Amino acid sequence: MSAASSSPLSGPRTAAAPAAEPRTAAGRRGRGPVEWIRAHVLATTSVLVFVFLLAPNVVMFVMSFNAPIGRYNYIWHQFSADAWRHPCAVGDICQHMGLSLEIGVVAMIGSTVLGTMAAFAMSRHRFRARPMVNTLLFLPMAAPEIIMGATLLTLFFTTIGSGSMGFWTIVIGHIMFCLSYVVVTVKSRLAGMDPTLENAAQDLYATPLQTFMKVTLPLVAPGIMAAALLSFALSVDDYIVTKYTAGDQITFPLYVYGAVQRSVPTQIDVIGSMMMLVTMTGIMAMLVVSRVRARRR
Amino acid sequence: MSAQTANLGVPPAPAAAAESEPPRRRRRNHLPYLLLAPTLLWLVVFFVVPIFTSVSASVQEGSLDQGYALTWRWANFADGWNQYNGQFGRSLLFAFLCTVFCLLMGYPLAYFIAFKGGRWKTLLMALVIVPSFTSFLIRTIAWKTILSDNGVIVHALSSLHILGFTSAIGFTVGNHVLASPAAVVCGMVYNFLPFTVLPLYTSLEKIDPRLHEAGADLYCSPLATWRRVTLPLSMPGVVGGTLLTFIPAVGDYVNAQLLGNPNTIVIGQSIEHEFLQDSTGYPIASALSVILMAATLAIVLVYVKKAGTEDLL
């Protein structure tokens, strides 16, 4: 900030002089309700958009304590913690969740390993096919999910037949659409890395392997972690591609989608709230850790 | 740079292969392909090849019991188009509306976080992304509660007589918001808003805030500063955000299924319907997905060309 105010570009708003010129936005502030709204229109809009973004999560959490009338948990009736006490009481809901988590872990490991290797190749090397590879990596992110699902179904259907589709075909599809996200995430972390650190390690007689293990990997680790979490979340939450590759397997999203036709038990909201609480705790922990680390430096 | 070649556990390429070049350069050119090979193989086998399988399936004929034969039956495309052109149009319209609303809501939010967020930037961006880590189906079901007939929103809208107007133009049905095009678009905007905000935030965050002060110093009103300085600089984010919203929105059918009615059926539902039909649906479904793919690609290419940011792709 001190750099900004000493630069010739800095306007009256950051200038220390108390006599700010009245024509700037700062000078107009506080002259009546219309001006107040004008000054805060951006903040107000942002708050409203945040409400729009977060309302469904709040509603889900509240409705997980509902004792609904009938089979559909859409309308608030009265408080009950029954669903939290027995989250697995409805059908095979926890088995479906277990299957989703299993697929998520396998897809996460697969896509993170392959994608990280590809990210290193893309950010550290210049080679002839690079633009083409870049396009190929970008395309799955840009393709509508239904296209990926429908075309994969056609492939599996014509090669192995619909009878042998299941766990592994789901995993194949999930790794396919997670790969691009992993490459992008790890690549951006590699791009932001200071290359002189690796040179410094080598100047200090570190072997290439030592440089990689002690300098490069720890620096890229947050990017790899983020990519792994992202691909896990994408996999566990996926409906469309899963629907077309699942055969007779039922993952949690497939179960929820099917449930809407028959009944929506409160347990669905309970499991959704659990997912939300776990990810929120994780992200809070990461933010706190990075704050503490930043302060220590 | 050369350190990277050896330290990933990949055996160095034989230097004898390149006599004219120094061995180090030869090795360096070999490694990226080795690192990329598994990813490329995966994407080619499970992303590129299926597209060709689908194109071939779209000109086949037959049924599930008798098997399918490649008879170059181009009529599948005509049949699919004649039967489902309404659904195609609706998908494109919904995706377009969704993109416009996402931009209108996402731009102010990204701008606010990037320039007024201060030390809370990371936390605010986390708040944008956090909802995505809970099952989107459950969150879409939550909209059924929010938009239900005795909810706050429906009461407010109907007492302001807005519902009468939106029903007249066919966006809502009677005195309800649920099971209408409005609910579908609302759910889509909700689902894809983070995809708009992320690229917008990335490009806005790169802009030096001192440029705003420079604009003010040169007697620009805040609005003129935004129009002449910020907007042009944030165009890559606008193009990226709208693409990342529009493309998945065209194929989305979960919102139409959960929040819509029989009159809001989009092309995704039609494709699924044809795939699940046991007898002859399979080639038609493939033809429909090929048409959808071609249409999306054409729209994106024209849009990117018009926006003048071809280097994005």
Coordinates of C-alpha atoms in Angstrom, one line a residue:
Chain A
M1 CA 0.0 0.0 0.0
S2 CA 2.9 2.4 0.8
A3 CA 4.2 1.6 -2.6
A4 CA 0.9 2.6 -4.2
S5 CA 0.6 5.9 -2.4
S6 CA 4.1 7.0 -3.3
S7 CA 3.6 6.2 -7.0
P8 CA 2.5 8.9 -9.4
L9 CA -0.6 6.8 -10.3
S10 CA -2.2 7.0 -6.9
G11 CA -5.2 9.2 -6.7
P12 CA -6.6 11.4 -4.0
R13 CA -8.3 8.4 -2.3
T14 CA -5.0 7.0 -1.1
A15 CA -3.3 10.3 -0.7
A16 CA -2.5 11.2 2.9
A17 CA -3.6 14.8 2.4
P18 CA -6.8 15.6 4.3
A19 CA -8.1 17.9 1.6
A20 CA -9.4 15.3 -0.9
E21 CA -10.7 16.7 -4.1
P22 CA -14.5 16.5 -4.1
R23 CA -14.9 15.2 -7.7
T24 CA -13.7 11.7 -6.8
A25 CA -16.0 8.9 -5.6
A26 CA -14.7 9.3 -2.1
G27 CA -15.7 12.9 -2.0
R28 CA -19.4 12.1 -2.9
R29 CA -19.9 9.7 -0.1
G30 CA -22.5 10.3 2.7
R31 CA -24.8 12.9 1.1
G32 CA -28.2 11.1 1.4
P33 CA -29.9 7.8 0.9
V34 CA -29.6 7.8 -2.9
E35 CA -25.9 8.5 -2.8
W36 CA -25.5 5.9 0.0
I37 CA -27.2 3.2 -2.2
R38 CA -25.1 4.3 -5.2
A39 CA -21.9 3.9 -3.1
H40 CA -23.0 0.6 -1.8
V41 CA -24.7 -0.9 -4.8
L42 CA -21.8 -3.2 -5.5
A43 CA -21.6 -4.5 -2.0
T44 CA -25.4 -5.0 -1.8
T45 CA -25.5 -6.9 -5.1
S46 CA -22.7 -9.1 -3.9
V47 CA -24.4 -9.9 -0.6
L48 CA -27.6 -10.8 -2.5
V49 CA -25.7 -13.1 -4.9
F50 CA -24.0 -14.7 -1.9
V51 CA -27.5 -15.3 -0.4
F52 CA -28.5 -16.9 -3.7
L53 CA -25.4 -19.1 -3.7
L54 CA -25.6 -20.2 -0.1
A55 CA -29.4 -20.4 0.5
P56 CA -29.8 -24.0 -0.8
N57 CA -27.0 -25.2 1.6
V58 CA -28.7 -23.5 4.6
V59 CA -32.1 -24.9 3.5
M60 CA -30.6 -28.4 3.2
F61 CA -29.1 -28.2 6.7
V62 CA -32.3 -26.9 8.2
M63 CA -34.4 -29.5 6.4
S64 CA -32.2 -32.3 7.7
F65 CA -33.8 -31.7 11.1
N66 CA -37.3 -31.9 9.7
A67 CA -40.0 -34.5 10.4
P68 CA -41.8 -34.3 7.1
I69 CA -45.5 -35.3 6.5
G70 CA -45.6 -37.9 3.8
R71 CA -42.7 -39.2 1.8
Y72 CA -41.3 -35.9 0.4
N73 CA -39.1 -33.8 2.7
Y74 CA -39.9 -30.5 0.9
I75 CA -42.1 -28.6 3.4
W76 CA -41.0 -27.8 7.0
H77 CA -43.2 -29.5 9.6
Q78 CA -41.5 -30.0 12.9
F79 CA -38.1 -30.4 14.5
S80 CA -36.7 -33.9 14.8
A81 CA -33.1 -35.2 15.0
D82 CA -34.2 -38.8 14.1
A83 CA -32.5 -38.7 10.7
W84 CA -29.2 -37.6 12.2
R85 CA -29.4 -40.4 14.7
H86 CA -30.2 -43.0 12.0
P87 CA -28.6 -41.7 8.8
C88 CA -28.5 -45.2 7.2
A89 CA -32.1 -46.1 8.1
V90 CA -33.5 -45.6 4.6
G91 CA -32.9 -48.4 2.1
D92 CA -29.3 -48.9 1.1
I93 CA -28.5 -45.2 1.2
C94 CA -25.2 -45.8 3.0
Q95 CA -24.1 -48.6 0.7
H96 CA -24.7 -46.2 -2.3
M97 CA -22.6 -43.5 -0.5
G98 CA -19.9 -46.1 0.2
L99 CA -19.8 -47.0 -3.5
S100 CA -19.5 -43.3 -4.5
L101 CA -16.7 -42.8 -2.0
E102 CA -14.8 -45.9 -3.3
I103 CA -15.1 -44.8 -6.9
G104 CA -14.1 -41.3 -5.8
V105 CA -10.9 -42.5 -4.1
V106 CA -9.9 -44.7 -7.1
A107 CA -10.7 -41.9 -9.6
M108 CA -8.9 -39.4 -7.5
I109 CA -5.7 -41.4 -7.3
G110 CA -5.8 -42.3 -11.0
S111 CA -6.4 -38.8 -12.3
T112 CA -4.0 -37.1 -9.8
V113 CA -1.1 -39.3 -10.7
L114 CA -1.6 -39.2 -14.5
G115 CA -2.6 -35.5 -14.4
T116 CA 0.4 -34.4 -12.3
M117 CA 2.8 -36.1 -14.7
A118 CA 1.1 -34.4 -17.6
A119 CA 1.2 -31.0 -15.8
F120 CA 5.0 -31.3 -15.3
A121 CA 5.4 -32.1 -19.0
M122 CA 3.2 -29.2 -20.1
S123 CA 4.7 -26.5 -17.9
R124 CA 8.4 -27.6 -17.9
H125 CA 8.9 -28.6 -21.5
R126 CA 8.5 -27.0 -24.9
F127 CA 7.8 -29.6 -27.6
R128 CA 6.3 -29.7 -31.0
A129 CA 2.9 -31.3 -30.3
R130 CA 2.3 -28.9 -27.3
P131 CA -0.5 -26.8 -28.8
M132 CA -2.3 -29.9 -30.0
V133 CA -2.0 -31.6 -26.6
N134 CA -3.2 -28.3 -25.0
T135 CA -6.4 -28.5 -27.1
L136 CA -6.9 -32.1 -26.3
L137 CA -6.6 -31.4 -22.6
F138 CA -9.0 -28.5 -22.8
L139 CA -11.7 -30.3 -24.8
P140 CA -13.1 -32.6 -22.0
M141 CA -13.6 -29.5 -19.8
A142 CA -15.5 -27.8 -22.6
A143 CA -17.6 -30.8 -23.7
P144 CA -21.2 -31.0 -22.3
E145 CA -21.2 -33.9 -19.9
I146 CA -24.0 -35.6 -21.7
I147 CA -21.8 -35.9 -24.8
M148 CA -19.1 -37.6 -22.8
G149 CA -21.6 -39.9 -21.1
A150 CA -23.5 -40.8 -24.3
T151 CA -20.3 -41.4 -26.4
L152 CA -18.7 -43.5 -23.6
L153 CA -21.9 -45.6 -23.4
T154 CA -21.7 -46.2 -27.2
L155 CA -18.1 -47.3 -26.8
F156 CA -18.7 -49.6 -23.9
F157 CA -21.9 -50.9 -25.4
T158 CA -20.2 -51.8 -28.7
T159 CA -17.0 -53.3 -27.2
I160 CA -17.7 -55.0 -23.9
G161 CA -21.5 -55.0 -23.9
S162 CA -23.8 -53.4 -21.3
G163 CA -23.6 -56.5 -19.0
S164 CA -20.0 -55.9 -18.0
M165 CA -20.4 -52.3 -17.2
G166 CA -20.1 -51.2 -13.6
F167 CA -17.5 -50.1 -11.1
W168 CA -14.6 -49.9 -13.5
T169 CA -16.4 -48.3 -16.4
I170 CA -17.6 -45.6 -13.9
V171 CA -14.0 -45.1 -12.8
I172 CA -12.8 -44.9 -16.4
G173 CA -15.3 -42.1 -17.1
H174 CA -14.5 -40.2 -14.0
I175 CA -10.7 -40.3 -14.5
M176 CA -11.4 -39.1 -18.1
F177 CA -13.2 -35.9 -17.0
C178 CA -11.1 -35.2 -13.9
L179 CA -7.8 -35.3 -15.8
S180 CA -8.1 -31.9 -17.4
Y181 CA -9.0 -30.3 -14.1
V182 CA -5.9 -31.9 -12.4
V183 CA -3.6 -30.7 -15.2
V184 CA -4.9 -27.2 -15.0
T185 CA -4.7 -27.0 -11.2
V186 CA -1.1 -28.4 -10.9
K187 CA 0.1 -26.5 -14.0
S188 CA -1.0 -23.2 -12.4
R189 CA 0.9 -24.0 -9.2
L190 CA 4.0 -24.9 -11.2
A191 CA 3.7 -21.7 -13.2
G192 CA 3.6 -19.6 -10.0
M193 CA 6.8 -21.3 -8.7
D194 CA 10.1 -19.4 -8.5
P195 CA 12.5 -21.3 -10.8
T196 CA 15.5 -19.8 -9.0
L197 CA 14.8 -22.0 -6.0
E198 CA 15.6 -25.2 -8.0
N199 CA 18.7 -23.5 -9.4
A200 CA 19.8 -22.6 -5.9
A201 CA 19.4 -26.2 -4.7
Q202 CA 21.6 -27.4 -7.6
D203 CA 24.1 -24.7 -6.9
L204 CA 24.3 -26.1 -3.3
Y205 CA 25.3 -29.5 -4.8
A206 CA 21.9 -31.2 -4.5
T207 CA 21.4 -34.1 -6.9
P208 CA 18.5 -33.8 -9.3
L209 CA 16.5 -36.4 -7.2
Q210 CA 17.2 -34.4 -4.0
T211 CA 16.2 -31.2 -5.7
F212 CA 12.9 -32.8 -6.8
M213 CA 12.1 -34.4 -3.4
K214 CA 13.2 -31.5 -1.2
V215 CA 12.4 -28.4 -3.3
T216 CA 10.1 -29.1 -6.2
L217 CA 7.7 -31.5 -4.6
P218 CA 7.0 -29.6 -1.4
L219 CA 6.4 -26.5 -3.4
V220 CA 4.0 -28.2 -5.8
A221 CA 2.3 -30.2 -3.0
P222 CA -0.5 -27.7 -2.3
G223 CA -1.4 -27.7 -6.0
I224 CA -1.4 -31.5 -6.1
M225 CA -3.5 -31.6 -2.9
A226 CA -6.0 -29.2 -4.4
A227 CA -6.2 -31.2 -7.6
A228 CA -6.8 -34.4 -5.7
L229 CA -9.6 -32.9 -3.6
L230 CA -11.2 -31.3 -6.7
S231 CA -11.2 -34.6 -8.6
F232 CA -12.6 -36.5 -5.6
A233 CA -15.4 -33.9 -5.3
L234 CA -16.1 -34.0 -9.0
S235 CA -16.2 -37.8 -9.0
V236 CA -18.4 -38.2 -5.9
D237 CA -20.9 -35.6 -7.1
D238 CA -21.1 -36.7 -10.7
Y239 CA -24.5 -37.8 -12.1
I240 CA -24.6 -37.6 -15.9
V241 CA -21.5 -39.5 -16.9
T242 CA -22.1 -42.0 -14.1
K243 CA -25.6 -42.6 -15.3
Y244 CA -24.4 -43.7 -18.7
T245 CA -21.4 -45.8 -17.5
A246 CA -22.9 -47.4 -14.4
G247 CA -24.5 -50.6 -15.8
D248 CA -26.5 -51.9 -12.8
Q249 CA -24.5 -50.1 -10.1
I250 CA -26.2 -47.3 -8.1
T251 CA -24.0 -44.6 -6.8
F252 CA -25.2 -42.0 -4.3
P253 CA -26.1 -39.3 -7.0
L254 CA -28.0 -42.0 -9.0
Y255 CA -29.8 -43.0 -5.8
V256 CA -30.8 -39.4 -5.0
Y257 CA -32.0 -38.8 -8.6
G258 CA -34.0 -42.0 -8.6
A259 CA -35.4 -41.2 -5.1
V260 CA -37.0 -37.9 -6.3
Q261 CA -39.5 -40.0 -8.3
R262 CA -40.6 -42.0 -5.3
S263 CA -39.8 -40.2 -2.0
V264 CA -37.2 -37.8 -0.6
P265 CA -36.2 -39.0 2.8
T266 CA -34.7 -36.6 5.4
Q267 CA -31.6 -38.8 5.4
I268 CA -30.6 -37.4 2.0
D269 CA -30.3 -33.9 3.6
V270 CA -28.4 -35.4 6.5
I271 CA -25.8 -37.0 4.3
G272 CA -25.6 -33.8 2.2
S273 CA -25.1 -31.8 5.4
M274 CA -22.4 -34.2 6.6
M275 CA -20.5 -33.6 3.3
M276 CA -20.9 -29.9 3.7
L277 CA -19.6 -29.9 7.3
V278 CA -16.6 -32.1 6.4
T279 CA -15.6 -29.9 3.4
M280 CA -16.1 -26.7 5.3
T281 CA -13.9 -27.9 8.2
G282 CA -11.3 -29.0 5.7
I283 CA -11.2 -25.7 3.9
M284 CA -11.2 -23.7 7.2
A285 CA -8.3 -25.8 8.4
M286 CA -6.4 -25.1 5.2
L287 CA -7.1 -21.4 5.4
V288 CA -5.9 -21.3 9.0
V289 CA -2.8 -23.3 8.3
S290 CA -1.9 -21.0 5.4
R291 CA -2.5 -17.9 7.5
V292 CA -0.3 -19.2 10.3
R293 CA 2.4 -20.1 7.9
A294 CA 2.2 -16.7 6.2
R295 CA 2.5 -15.0 9.6
R296 CA 5.6 -17.1 10.5
R297 CA 7.4 -16.1 7.4
Chain B
M1 CA 15.6 -27.4 -16.7
S2 CA 17.9 -30.3 -17.4
A3 CA 17.5 -31.4 -13.8
Q4 CA 13.9 -32.2 -14.5
T5 CA 14.7 -34.9 -17.0
A6 CA 16.5 -37.3 -14.7
N7 CA 14.8 -36.7 -11.4
L8 CA 11.4 -38.2 -12.3
G9 CA 12.7 -41.8 -12.4
V10 CA 12.5 -42.0 -16.1
P11 CA 15.5 -43.7 -17.7
P12 CA 17.3 -41.3 -20.0
A13 CA 16.7 -41.8 -23.7
P14 CA 19.6 -43.3 -25.6
A15 CA 21.8 -40.5 -26.8
A16 CA 22.9 -42.5 -29.8
A17 CA 19.6 -41.8 -31.5
A18 CA 20.5 -38.2 -32.0
E19 CA 23.9 -37.8 -33.5
S20 CA 23.5 -34.3 -34.8
E21 CA 22.2 -32.9 -31.6
P22 CA 23.8 -32.8 -28.2
P23 CA 22.5 -35.7 -26.0
R24 CA 21.0 -33.4 -23.4
R25 CA 18.6 -31.8 -25.9
R26 CA 17.5 -35.1 -27.2
R27 CA 16.6 -36.3 -23.8
R28 CA 14.7 -33.2 -23.0
N29 CA 12.5 -33.7 -26.1
H30 CA 11.8 -37.2 -25.2
L31 CA 10.7 -36.8 -21.6
P32 CA 7.5 -34.8 -22.0
Y33 CA 6.0 -37.4 -24.3
L34 CA 6.8 -40.1 -21.7
L35 CA 5.1 -38.1 -19.0
L36 CA 2.2 -37.3 -21.2
A37 CA 1.7 -40.7 -22.6
P38 CA -0.7 -42.2 -20.0
T39 CA -2.9 -39.1 -20.0
L40 CA -3.0 -38.8 -23.8
L41 CA -3.7 -42.4 -24.2
W42 CA -6.6 -42.2 -21.7
L43 CA -8.1 -39.1 -23.3
V44 CA -7.7 -40.6 -26.8
V45 CA -9.2 -44.0 -25.9
F46 CA -12.0 -42.7 -23.7
F47 CA -12.8 -39.3 -25.1
V48 CA -11.8 -39.1 -28.8
V49 CA -12.5 -42.7 -29.9
P50 CA -16.0 -42.7 -28.3
I51 CA -16.9 -39.6 -30.3
F52 CA -16.0 -41.5 -33.5
T53 CA -17.9 -44.6 -32.3
S54 CA -20.9 -42.4 -31.7
V55 CA -20.7 -40.8 -35.2
S56 CA -20.6 -44.3 -36.6
A57 CA -23.4 -45.5 -34.4
S58 CA -25.5 -42.6 -35.6
V59 CA -25.7 -44.0 -39.1
Q60 CA -26.5 -47.5 -38.0
E61 CA -29.7 -49.5 -38.1
G62 CA -31.1 -52.3 -36.0
S63 CA -32.4 -53.2 -32.6
L64 CA -31.1 -54.5 -29.3
D65 CA -32.1 -58.1 -30.0
Q66 CA -30.9 -58.3 -33.6
G67 CA -27.8 -56.2 -33.2
Y68 CA -26.9 -53.1 -35.1
A69 CA -25.4 -52.8 -38.6
L70 CA -23.7 -49.9 -40.3
T71 CA -26.0 -49.1 -43.1
W72 CA -25.1 -45.4 -43.5
R73 CA -28.7 -44.5 -42.6
W74 CA -28.4 -40.7 -42.6
A75 CA -32.1 -40.6 -42.1
N76 CA -31.4 -41.0 -38.4
F77 CA -30.3 -37.4 -38.3
A78 CA -33.4 -36.2 -40.1
D79 CA -35.6 -38.4 -37.8
G80 CA -33.9 -37.1 -34.7
W81 CA -34.1 -33.5 -35.8
N82 CA -37.7 -33.7 -36.9
Q83 CA -38.7 -35.3 -33.7
Y84 CA -36.7 -33.2 -31.2
N85 CA -36.0 -29.8 -32.8
G86 CA -38.2 -28.2 -30.1
Q87 CA -36.0 -29.7 -27.4
F88 CA -32.9 -28.5 -29.2
G89 CA -34.2 -24.9 -29.3
R90 CA -35.3 -25.1 -25.7
S91 CA -31.8 -26.3 -24.6
L92 CA -30.1 -23.5 -26.4
L93 CA -32.6 -20.9 -25.1
F94 CA -32.2 -22.1 -21.5
A95 CA -28.4 -22.2 -21.8
F96 CA -28.4 -18.7 -23.2
L97 CA -30.6 -17.2 -20.5
C98 CA -28.5 -19.1 -17.9
T99 CA -25.3 -17.6 -19.3
V100 CA -26.7 -14.0 -19.4
F101 CA -28.0 -14.2 -15.8
C102 CA -24.8 -15.8 -14.6
L103 CA -22.8 -12.9 -16.1
L104 CA -25.1 -10.3 -14.7
M105 CA -24.8 -11.8 -11.2
G106 CA -21.3 -13.1 -11.4
Y107 CA -19.6 -10.0 -12.7
P108 CA -20.5 -7.7 -9.7
L109 CA -19.6 -10.5 -7.3
A110 CA -16.2 -11.2 -8.9
Y111 CA -15.5 -7.4 -9.1
F112 CA -16.4 -6.9 -5.5
I113 CA -14.2 -9.8 -4.3
A114 CA -11.3 -8.8 -6.5
F115 CA -11.2 -5.1 -5.7
K116 CA -13.0 -4.7 -2.3
G117 CA -12.3 -8.1 -0.8
G118 CA -9.0 -7.0 0.7
R119 CA -7.6 -9.7 3.1
W120 CA -10.9 -11.6 2.9
K121 CA -10.5 -12.4 -0.8
T122 CA -9.5 -16.1 -0.2
L123 CA -12.3 -16.6 2.2
L124 CA -14.9 -15.0 -0.1
M125 CA -13.8 -17.1 -3.0
A126 CA -13.9 -20.2 -0.8
L127 CA -17.6 -19.2 0.0
V128 CA -18.3 -19.2 -3.8
I129 CA -16.8 -22.7 -4.2
V130 CA -17.8 -24.4 -1.0
P131 CA -21.4 -25.1 -2.0
S132 CA -20.1 -27.1 -5.0
F133 CA -18.6 -29.6 -2.6
T134 CA -22.0 -30.8 -1.5
S135 CA -24.1 -33.0 -3.8
F136 CA -25.5 -30.7 -6.5
L137 CA -28.6 -32.9 -6.7
I138 CA -29.4 -32.3 -3.0
R139 CA -28.9 -28.6 -3.5
T140 CA -31.2 -28.7 -6.5
I141 CA -33.8 -30.5 -4.4
A142 CA -33.4 -27.7 -1.8
W143 CA -34.7 -25.3 -4.5
K144 CA -38.0 -27.2 -4.4
T145 CA -38.3 -26.1 -0.8
I146 CA -37.2 -22.5 -1.4
L147 CA -39.6 -22.1 -4.4
S148 CA -42.5 -24.1 -3.0
D149 CA -46.0 -22.6 -3.2
N150 CA -46.1 -21.5 0.5
G151 CA -42.6 -20.3 0.6
V152 CA -41.4 -16.7 1.0
I153 CA -40.4 -16.2 -2.6
V154 CA -43.7 -17.2 -4.2
H155 CA -45.6 -15.1 -1.6
A156 CA -43.5 -12.0 -2.3
L157 CA -43.6 -12.5 -6.1
S158 CA -47.4 -13.0 -6.2
S159 CA -48.2 -10.1 -3.9
L160 CA -46.0 -7.9 -6.1
H161 CA -48.0 -9.3 -9.1
I162 CA -44.8 -10.3 -10.8
L163 CA -46.0 -13.9 -11.2
G164 CA -49.0 -12.7 -13.2
F165 CA -46.6 -11.0 -15.7
T166 CA -44.2 -13.9 -15.9
S167 CA -47.0 -16.4 -16.3
A168 CA -48.4 -14.3 -19.2
I169 CA -45.1 -14.5 -21.0
G170 CA -44.9 -18.3 -20.3
F171 CA -42.0 -18.2 -17.8
T172 CA -44.0 -19.4 -14.8
V173 CA -47.2 -21.4 -14.6
G174 CA -50.2 -19.9 -12.9
N175 CA -49.4 -18.9 -9.3
H176 CA -46.4 -21.3 -9.0
V177 CA -42.7 -20.9 -9.6
L178 CA -41.9 -24.6 -9.4
A179 CA -42.3 -26.8 -12.4
S180 CA -41.8 -23.9 -14.8
P181 CA -39.1 -22.6 -17.2
A182 CA -38.3 -19.9 -14.6
A183 CA -37.5 -22.6 -12.0
V184 CA -35.3 -24.5 -14.5
V185 CA -33.3 -21.4 -15.4
C186 CA -33.0 -20.5 -11.7
G187 CA -31.6 -23.9 -10.9
M188 CA -29.2 -23.7 -13.9
V189 CA -27.9 -20.2 -12.9
Y190 CA -27.4 -21.5 -9.4
N191 CA -25.5 -24.5 -10.5
F192 CA -23.2 -22.8 -13.0
L193 CA -22.6 -19.4 -11.3
P194 CA -19.3 -20.6 -9.8
F195 CA -18.1 -21.5 -13.3
T196 CA -18.7 -17.9 -14.3
V197 CA -17.2 -16.3 -11.2
L198 CA -13.9 -18.2 -11.2
P199 CA -12.5 -17.1 -14.6
L200 CA -14.0 -13.6 -14.0
Y201 CA -12.2 -13.3 -10.7
T202 CA -8.9 -14.6 -12.1
S203 CA -8.9 -11.9 -14.8
L204 CA -10.2 -9.1 -12.6
E205 CA -7.7 -9.9 -9.9
K206 CA -4.8 -9.3 -12.3
I207 CA -5.9 -5.7 -13.0
D208 CA -3.8 -3.1 -11.2
P209 CA -6.3 -1.2 -9.0
R210 CA -4.2 1.9 -9.5
L211 CA -5.6 2.0 -13.1
H212 CA -9.0 3.0 -11.5
E213 CA -7.3 5.9 -9.7
A214 CA -5.7 6.9 -12.9
G215 CA -9.1 6.9 -14.6
A216 CA -10.5 9.0 -11.7
D217 CA -7.5 11.4 -12.0
L218 CA -8.3 11.9 -15.7
Y219 CA -11.9 13.0 -14.8
C220 CA -13.5 9.6 -15.7
S221 CA -16.7 8.8 -13.7
P222 CA -16.5 5.4 -11.9
L223 CA -18.8 4.0 -14.6
A224 CA -16.7 5.4 -17.4
T225 CA -13.6 4.0 -15.8
W226 CA -15.2 0.6 -15.7
R227 CA -16.4 0.8 -19.3
R228 CA -13.1 2.0 -20.7
V229 CA -10.5 0.4 -18.5
T230 CA -11.8 -2.5 -16.4
L231 CA -14.2 -4.1 -18.9
P232 CA -11.7 -4.4 -21.8
L233 CA -9.1 -5.8 -19.5
S234 CA -11.5 -8.4 -18.0
M235 CA -12.7 -9.6 -21.4
P236 CA -10.7 -12.9 -21.3
G237 CA -12.5 -13.6 -18.0
V238 CA -15.9 -12.8 -19.6
V239 CA -15.3 -15.0 -22.6
G240 CA -13.9 -17.8 -20.5
G241 CA -16.7 -17.6 -17.9
T242 CA -19.5 -17.5 -20.4
L243 CA -18.0 -20.5 -22.3
L244 CA -17.5 -22.5 -19.1
T245 CA -21.2 -21.8 -18.3
F246 CA -22.9 -22.1 -21.7
I247 CA -21.2 -25.3 -22.8
P248 CA -22.2 -27.5 -19.8
A249 CA -25.6 -25.7 -19.6
V250 CA -26.5 -26.8 -23.1
G251 CA -26.2 -30.5 -22.1
D252 CA -27.6 -30.1 -18.6
Y253 CA -30.9 -31.9 -18.0
V254 CA -30.9 -32.5 -14.3
N255 CA -32.4 -29.1 -13.5
A256 CA -35.1 -29.5 -16.2
Q257 CA -35.9 -32.9 -14.8
L258 CA -36.0 -31.9 -11.1
L259 CA -37.4 -28.4 -11.4
G260 CA -39.3 -28.4 -14.7
N261 CA -42.5 -29.8 -16.1
P262 CA -43.3 -31.9 -19.2
N263 CA -43.2 -28.7 -21.2
T264 CA -39.6 -28.0 -20.3
I265 CA -38.0 -31.1 -21.6
V266 CA -34.5 -30.4 -23.0
I267 CA -32.4 -32.3 -25.4
G268 CA -30.5 -34.2 -22.6
Q269 CA -33.7 -35.8 -21.5
S270 CA -34.6 -36.7 -25.0
I271 CA -31.2 -38.4 -25.5
E272 CA -31.6 -40.3 -22.3
H273 CA -35.1 -41.3 -23.3
E274 CA -33.9 -42.6 -26.7
F275 CA -31.0 -44.5 -25.1
L276 CA -33.4 -46.2 -22.6
Q277 CA -35.9 -47.1 -25.3
D278 CA -35.1 -50.8 -25.9
S279 CA -35.7 -51.2 -29.7
T280 CA -34.5 -48.6 -32.1
G281 CA -33.6 -45.7 -30.0
Y282 CA -29.8 -46.2 -29.8
P283 CA -28.8 -44.9 -33.3
I284 CA -31.3 -41.9 -32.9
A285 CA -29.7 -41.1 -29.5
S286 CA -26.3 -41.2 -31.1
A287 CA -27.4 -39.0 -33.9
L288 CA -28.9 -36.5 -31.4
S289 CA -25.7 -36.3 -29.4
V290 CA -23.7 -35.8 -32.6
I291 CA -26.0 -32.9 -33.6
L292 CA -25.7 -31.4 -30.1
M293 CA -21.9 -31.7 -30.2
A294 CA -21.7 -30.1 -33.7
A295 CA -24.1 -27.3 -32.7
T296 CA -22.3 -26.5 -29.5
L297 CA -18.9 -26.5 -31.3
A298 CA -20.2 -24.2 -34.0
I299 CA -21.7 -21.7 -31.5
V300 CA -18.5 -21.7 -29.5
L301 CA -16.3 -21.2 -32.5
V302 CA -18.4 -18.3 -33.8
Y303 CA -18.6 -16.7 -30.4
V304 CA -14.8 -17.0 -29.8
K305 CA -14.1 -15.6 -33.2
K306 CA -16.5 -12.6 -32.6
A307 CA -15.0 -12.1 -29.1
G308 CA -11.6 -12.0 -30.7
T309 CA -9.8 -14.1 -28.2
E310 CA -8.9 -17.2 -30.2
D311 CA -5.8 -17.7 -28.1
L312 CA -8.0 -18.9 -25.3
L313 CA -8.6 -22.2 -27.0

